[in-house]
């Protein structure tokens, strides 16, 4: 790994929070993601299951975590299962974790090699009444792939049909939604790298530059600062392409007079930053660009002012929609007549057609509630946008905030955001 060793307290705390929510006399088992094959004999870059990472900090493939807090033998209350180091495999793919190294990362004292897992389960599974297994429970995207998690569930249920089964995902959704201060310290490092990168990009951008050249600057600055890489495919969208929310081809020229919407974030220590800034290619906003930008910033600031414990994402989105409606009248996108019509409260969605906030953490779109009231400790993005087809313009402004008892802390507070700050950051070219 490129990042410096993390404090294993992060994962020790996360496990104790999970264990506190388990039924008595239960065992929870977590498996790694699959390694996805490419064509030929290659595989895609391995990405660990974010749940397993949250519990252990272990990035290595074929790993498992077993939690059995009521086990009579204390050494089997927490077990990390790893693939046994193999000389031939290591000649091709590099060194795999040794027990001592894994213990330092995860803070789990008992390491068991994967080829002895069956014997371990045989010994302990009948001492438990309940088994917690995991799936990716997402209310916004169905998956039809039989991942390793699903195959493992089939296997367990076939082998141990008379145990009670519980869903780990139900617990994880609530737990992972609240970030501990140790987690936020790591995420702040991802943000700091992203800030440095944004400032470099401001000095780099000029008329005629290609979007992919900006992407290259970003990746270079990320890697030289020990980031694992991009938290997601960077969106570098100049001109009208900024209206495409997931524009990742980054293939076009940035032209004088256009804006560039840049949505990118570093991944550091497994945690993701998620920044969007929209800047003028030539370093100066036109009057109209400034007007629309400031409307977007007003919505952004309003959203931040109401994002606190007690409100649900759904209610918050509705209130931000009201502010967007007001701003869109001011900048001439909507008329009072359009708003007065039946369903006029949704008229703003023609120019702002995505959510305002999502949870952020190990996953860019992280686990957490949308329907229940938000709580202190949650970490969310704030990312309103304005997309105007008739003017071939798209603007989005995205920061990451951590909820306190009565408000929030903007973790991106130091990143240039106003027209004046952005123009000043670009003046050094
Ligand atoms: N870059 C993904 C998002 O902002 O949600
Ligand atoms: Mn983003
Ligand atoms: Mn986002």
XYZ file of C-alpha atoms and ligand atoms in Angstrom:
436
model
C 0.000 0.000 0.000
C 1.138 3.543 -0.709
C -0.409 5.179 2.370
C 1.306 5.271 5.749
C 0.130 2.707 8.311
C -3.198 3.643 9.878
C -4.039 3.466 13.550
C -5.602 0.019 14.106
C -7.894 1.652 16.703
C -10.115 2.614 13.741
C -10.888 -1.029 12.999
C -10.885 -2.171 16.638
C -13.567 0.475 17.370
C -15.575 -0.482 14.302
C -15.625 -4.157 15.305
C -16.661 -3.415 18.850
C -19.515 -1.269 17.550
C -20.667 -4.133 15.312
C -20.369 -6.759 18.043
C -22.438 -4.595 20.411
C -25.367 -4.890 17.987
C -25.261 -8.686 17.575
C -27.732 -11.090 19.188
C -26.301 -13.197 22.041
C -24.373 -16.306 21.023
C -23.900 -15.310 17.384
C -21.089 -15.627 14.909
C -20.636 -13.121 12.076
C -18.646 -14.025 8.978
C -17.470 -11.585 6.313
C -15.869 -12.520 3.005
C -13.760 -10.562 0.518
C -14.916 -9.399 -2.856
C -14.304 -11.592 -5.848
C -11.330 -11.054 -8.084
C -12.980 -10.212 -11.402
C -11.423 -11.787 -14.487
C -10.623 -9.784 -17.596
C -10.295 -11.583 -20.896
C -7.215 -13.790 -21.158
C -5.429 -14.624 -17.934
C -5.559 -11.142 -16.376
C -7.788 -9.849 -13.615
C -9.175 -6.400 -12.843
C -7.417 -4.488 -10.085
C -8.699 -6.024 -6.862
C -10.975 -3.916 -4.691
C -11.706 -5.126 -1.187
C -15.262 -5.369 0.161
C -15.796 -2.051 1.920
C -17.505 -3.817 4.844
C -14.570 -6.145 5.372
C -12.203 -3.186 5.093
C -14.255 -1.186 7.621
C -13.924 -4.091 10.072
C -10.257 -4.884 9.527
C -8.293 -2.506 7.274
C -7.256 -5.595 5.275
C -7.006 -4.986 1.521
C -5.763 -8.441 0.526
C -7.915 -10.749 -1.602
C -9.330 -14.023 -0.190
C -9.455 -12.678 3.374
C -12.279 -13.216 5.880
C -13.265 -11.833 9.269
C -15.058 -13.963 11.894
C -16.577 -12.390 14.990
C -17.853 -14.673 17.756
C -17.918 -12.494 20.900
C -19.418 -15.191 23.152
C -16.944 -17.908 22.165
C -15.755 -19.741 25.288
C -12.205 -19.710 23.958
C -11.186 -16.047 23.991
C -8.681 -16.437 21.165
C -11.482 -17.280 18.710
C -13.669 -14.255 19.493
C -12.068 -12.378 16.609
C -10.368 -14.209 13.781
C -8.788 -12.942 10.590
C -8.553 -15.530 7.823
C -5.810 -15.014 5.248
C -4.480 -16.887 2.284
C -1.354 -18.799 3.270
C 1.746 -17.146 1.756
C 2.877 -19.204 -1.206
C 6.324 -18.876 -2.719
C 5.262 -19.462 -6.321
C 2.344 -17.033 -6.188
C 4.534 -14.441 -4.537
C 7.036 -14.692 -7.426
C 4.262 -13.491 -9.741
C 2.082 -11.245 -7.616
C 4.328 -10.051 -4.821
C 4.436 -10.521 -1.111
C 1.286 -11.428 0.778
C 0.559 -10.485 4.381
C 2.373 -12.351 7.137
C 0.480 -12.923 10.394
C 2.457 -10.241 12.239
C 1.770 -7.629 9.577
C -1.946 -8.412 9.492
C -2.183 -8.211 13.284
C -0.608 -4.740 13.167
C -3.104 -3.523 10.552
C -6.312 -5.005 11.937
C -5.623 -5.297 15.646
C -7.023 -8.861 15.452
C -4.740 -11.241 17.341
C -5.794 -14.585 15.876
C -4.802 -15.304 12.285
C -5.973 -18.505 10.619
C -4.939 -19.646 7.129
C -7.765 -20.057 4.637
C -6.951 -23.725 3.958
C -7.846 -24.521 7.593
C -11.116 -22.605 7.630
C -13.341 -25.714 7.428
C -11.752 -27.147 10.558
C -12.212 -23.838 12.367
C -15.893 -23.651 11.432
C -16.427 -27.304 12.337
C -15.121 -26.570 15.828
C -17.080 -23.413 16.560
C -20.167 -23.073 14.407
C -22.285 -25.485 16.499
C -21.506 -23.500 19.634
C -23.363 -20.553 18.097
C -27.123 -20.267 17.659
C -27.100 -17.482 15.086
C -25.022 -16.693 12.036
C -24.697 -13.177 10.603
C -23.930 -13.045 6.889
C -23.579 -10.076 4.605
C -24.864 -8.818 1.274
C -24.762 -5.446 -0.442
C -28.204 -4.101 0.526
C -28.700 -0.990 -1.563
C -32.026 0.775 -2.016
C -30.913 2.483 -5.221
C -29.236 -0.219 -7.241
C -30.113 -3.858 -7.643
C -27.339 -6.301 -8.408
C -27.985 -9.565 -10.183
C -24.423 -10.830 -9.896
C -23.929 -13.902 -7.700
C -21.001 -12.429 -5.827
C -18.851 -14.365 -3.391
C -21.117 -13.137 -0.578
C -24.136 -14.810 -2.168
C -22.236 -17.993 -2.960
C -20.992 -18.101 0.621
C -24.546 -17.705 1.930
C -25.710 -20.621 -0.249
C -22.842 -22.735 1.027
C -23.448 -21.897 4.689
C -27.167 -22.453 4.508
C -26.685 -25.793 2.784
C -24.112 -26.924 5.362
C -25.736 -25.473 8.504
C -29.456 -25.351 7.707
C -30.732 -25.239 11.285
C -29.001 -22.106 12.546
C -30.829 -18.763 12.642
C -29.505 -16.388 10.006
C -29.255 -12.601 10.398
C -28.345 -9.760 8.048
C -25.086 -7.974 8.880
C -25.955 -5.293 6.328
C -28.795 -4.068 8.498
C -26.369 -3.303 11.329
C -23.632 -2.015 9.049
C -25.870 0.547 7.382
C -26.411 2.354 10.671
C -22.897 1.871 12.016
C -20.970 2.839 8.898
C -23.196 5.910 8.519
C -21.636 7.386 11.662
C -17.965 8.223 11.289
C -15.624 8.093 14.267
C -13.061 10.854 14.713
C -10.304 8.372 13.816
C -12.023 7.683 10.484
C -12.469 11.388 9.824
C -8.756 11.961 10.435
C -8.005 9.580 7.552
C -10.698 11.043 5.322
C -9.312 14.521 6.022
C -5.964 13.319 4.640
C -7.748 12.303 1.428
C -9.302 15.786 1.351
C -5.975 17.525 1.961
C -4.427 15.695 -1.007
C -7.466 16.655 -3.089
C -7.069 20.299 -2.062
C -3.406 20.350 -3.059
C -4.384 18.774 -6.374
C -7.127 21.322 -7.039
C -4.691 24.166 -6.415
C -2.212 22.587 -8.850
C -4.941 22.221 -11.459
C -5.894 25.902 -11.051
C -2.328 26.825 -11.963
C -2.310 24.400 -14.902
C -5.565 25.113 -16.735
C -5.509 27.428 -19.745
C -7.322 27.757 -23.069
C -6.616 24.840 -25.391
C -5.718 22.332 -22.694
C -7.282 18.880 -23.139
C -9.552 17.467 -20.457
C -7.362 14.357 -20.206
C -4.312 16.512 -19.529
C -6.086 17.849 -16.451
C -6.956 14.276 -15.463
C -3.261 13.380 -15.793
C -2.278 16.254 -13.483
C -4.798 14.997 -10.944
C -3.615 11.394 -10.974
C 0.017 12.505 -10.783
C -0.573 14.731 -7.770
C -2.647 12.039 -6.045
C -0.016 9.336 -6.404
C 2.934 11.497 -5.413
C 1.066 12.231 -2.181
C 0.532 8.545 -1.297
C -3.106 8.363 -2.366
C -4.128 4.901 -3.572
C -5.554 6.690 -6.607
C -8.817 8.266 -7.684
C -11.765 7.568 -5.384
C -13.874 7.309 -8.582
C -13.364 8.125 -12.243
C -12.552 11.850 -12.350
C -15.078 13.959 -14.258
C -13.351 16.714 -16.237
C -16.141 18.258 -18.248
C -15.646 21.518 -20.099
C -18.392 23.456 -21.864
C -21.667 21.664 -22.488
C -20.287 18.293 -21.342
C -20.693 19.539 -17.774
C -24.403 18.761 -18.041
C -23.608 15.031 -18.283
C -23.433 13.913 -14.673
C -21.145 10.931 -15.189
C -18.985 12.291 -18.016
C -15.717 10.398 -17.615
C -14.340 10.197 -21.153
C -12.436 13.469 -20.550
C -11.466 13.581 -24.208
C -12.188 17.121 -25.396
C -10.446 20.478 -25.593
C -11.168 23.171 -22.982
C -11.954 26.339 -24.908
C -11.538 30.006 -24.077
C -14.730 31.383 -22.533
C -16.010 28.004 -21.285
C -16.279 26.703 -17.763
C -14.827 23.330 -16.669
C -16.654 21.234 -14.115
C -14.168 19.020 -12.285
C -15.458 16.326 -9.923
C -12.598 14.342 -8.415
C -11.303 13.042 -5.095
C -8.355 11.117 -3.732
C -8.658 7.763 -1.997
C -6.285 7.590 0.953
C -6.157 4.764 3.494
C -9.371 3.368 2.035
C -11.355 6.591 2.580
C -12.655 8.822 -0.205
C -12.751 12.572 -0.761
C -15.383 13.896 -3.178
C -14.831 17.439 -4.461
C -16.432 19.372 -7.298
C -15.296 22.773 -8.452
C -16.258 24.646 -11.601
C -13.675 27.071 -12.915
C -13.292 29.316 -15.999
C -10.878 27.969 -18.637
C -9.307 31.415 -19.122
C -9.133 32.240 -15.426
C -11.944 34.852 -15.359
C -15.680 34.243 -14.999
C -17.887 36.207 -17.431
C -20.716 38.240 -15.867
C -23.291 35.572 -16.663
C -21.069 32.736 -15.483
C -20.516 34.644 -12.244
C -24.260 35.153 -11.808
C -25.067 31.461 -12.250
C -22.052 30.408 -10.163
C -23.112 32.641 -7.289
C -26.647 31.237 -7.435
C -25.164 27.737 -7.141
C -22.964 28.864 -4.257
C -25.976 30.405 -2.501
C -27.798 27.052 -2.748
C -24.649 25.263 -1.544
C -24.330 27.580 1.477
C -28.024 27.326 2.274
C -27.828 23.516 2.112
C -24.874 23.511 4.505
C -26.748 25.798 6.906
C -29.611 23.303 7.324
C -27.638 20.047 7.160
C -27.680 19.011 10.819
C -28.953 16.246 13.067
C -32.717 15.840 13.056
C -33.457 16.396 9.371
C -33.720 13.464 6.914
C -31.992 13.564 3.520
C -35.420 13.492 1.892
C -36.765 16.526 3.842
C -33.484 18.372 3.425
C -33.545 17.820 -0.339
C -37.037 19.287 -0.488
C -35.966 22.416 1.421
C -32.875 22.866 -0.750
C -35.199 22.530 -3.752
C -37.176 25.528 -2.420
C -33.992 27.585 -2.185
C -32.977 26.462 -5.703
C -36.382 27.550 -6.995
C -35.833 31.028 -5.495
C -32.371 31.319 -6.991
C -33.544 30.130 -10.408
C -36.118 32.924 -10.521
C -33.403 35.469 -9.679
C -31.133 34.277 -12.512
C -33.985 34.062 -15.022
C -34.334 30.286 -15.372
C -37.843 30.086 -13.911
C -40.807 32.469 -13.767
C -43.276 32.948 -10.920
C -45.989 31.608 -13.276
C -44.118 28.368 -13.816
C -43.718 27.941 -10.066
C -47.392 28.737 -9.399
C -48.496 25.846 -11.650
C -49.513 22.518 -10.192
C -46.319 20.655 -9.318
C -44.410 23.961 -9.746
C -42.324 23.044 -6.704
C -40.576 20.510 -8.917
C -39.915 22.972 -11.755
C -36.341 23.502 -10.505
C -35.538 19.870 -11.366
C -35.219 20.829 -15.030
C -31.958 22.561 -14.053
C -30.916 20.491 -11.033
C -31.591 16.843 -11.720
C -29.703 14.965 -9.018
C -29.676 14.644 -5.227
C -27.979 17.298 -3.098
C -26.112 15.060 -0.650
C -24.952 11.503 -0.121
C -23.074 9.756 2.649
C -19.324 9.530 2.063
C -16.688 7.240 3.532
C -14.989 4.059 2.350
C -17.497 4.009 -0.490
C -17.991 7.236 -2.383
C -21.719 6.713 -2.125
C -21.441 5.330 1.371
C -23.832 3.413 3.603
C -26.255 5.484 5.651
C -29.891 6.387 5.984
C -31.825 8.643 3.629
C -35.211 8.346 5.259
C -34.455 8.638 8.974
C -33.297 11.796 10.769
C -29.580 12.469 10.354
C -27.329 12.081 13.376
C -24.137 13.655 14.692
C -21.112 11.855 13.240
C -22.565 11.376 9.770
C -20.405 12.589 6.911
C -22.088 13.811 3.760
C -21.397 15.704 0.586
C -23.178 18.952 -0.283
C -23.324 19.230 -4.058
C -25.997 21.318 -5.721
C -25.591 22.036 -9.419
C -27.189 24.111 -12.157
C -27.334 22.690 -15.676
C -28.630 24.951 -18.464
C -29.047 23.354 -21.881
C -29.877 26.625 -23.639
C -26.613 28.165 -22.420
C -24.536 24.979 -22.778
C -23.386 25.396 -19.206
C -23.096 23.180 -16.134
C -21.961 24.202 -12.668
C -21.648 22.081 -9.526
C -20.025 22.937 -6.198
C -19.340 20.020 -3.853
C -17.860 19.931 -0.355
C -17.704 17.246 2.351
C -19.137 17.975 5.795
C -19.173 16.118 9.124
C -22.233 16.524 11.304
C -21.777 17.734 14.884
C -24.453 17.777 17.624
C -25.942 21.032 16.383
C -24.492 21.733 12.944
C -21.618 20.571 10.811
C -17.929 21.064 10.085
C -16.989 21.724 6.480
C -13.913 19.531 5.963
C -13.205 21.363 2.680
C -13.305 24.794 4.254
C -9.825 25.661 2.977
C -10.449 24.882 -0.683
C -11.084 27.951 -2.876
C -14.812 28.216 -3.557
C -15.891 31.808 -4.191
C -15.447 33.473 -7.594
C -12.749 35.679 -6.080
C -10.881 32.776 -4.460
C -10.932 30.726 -7.667
C -9.779 33.635 -9.821
C -6.988 34.316 -7.306
C -5.934 30.619 -7.367
C -5.790 30.796 -11.174
C -3.930 34.103 -11.262
C -0.615 32.368 -10.538
C -0.467 30.680 -13.949
N -18.502 11.895 -7.971
C -19.678 11.281 -7.570
C -20.522 12.154 -6.800
O -20.234 13.325 -6.642
O -21.503 11.745 -6.256
Mn -18.402 14.282 -6.682
Mn -20.651 13.369 -4.513
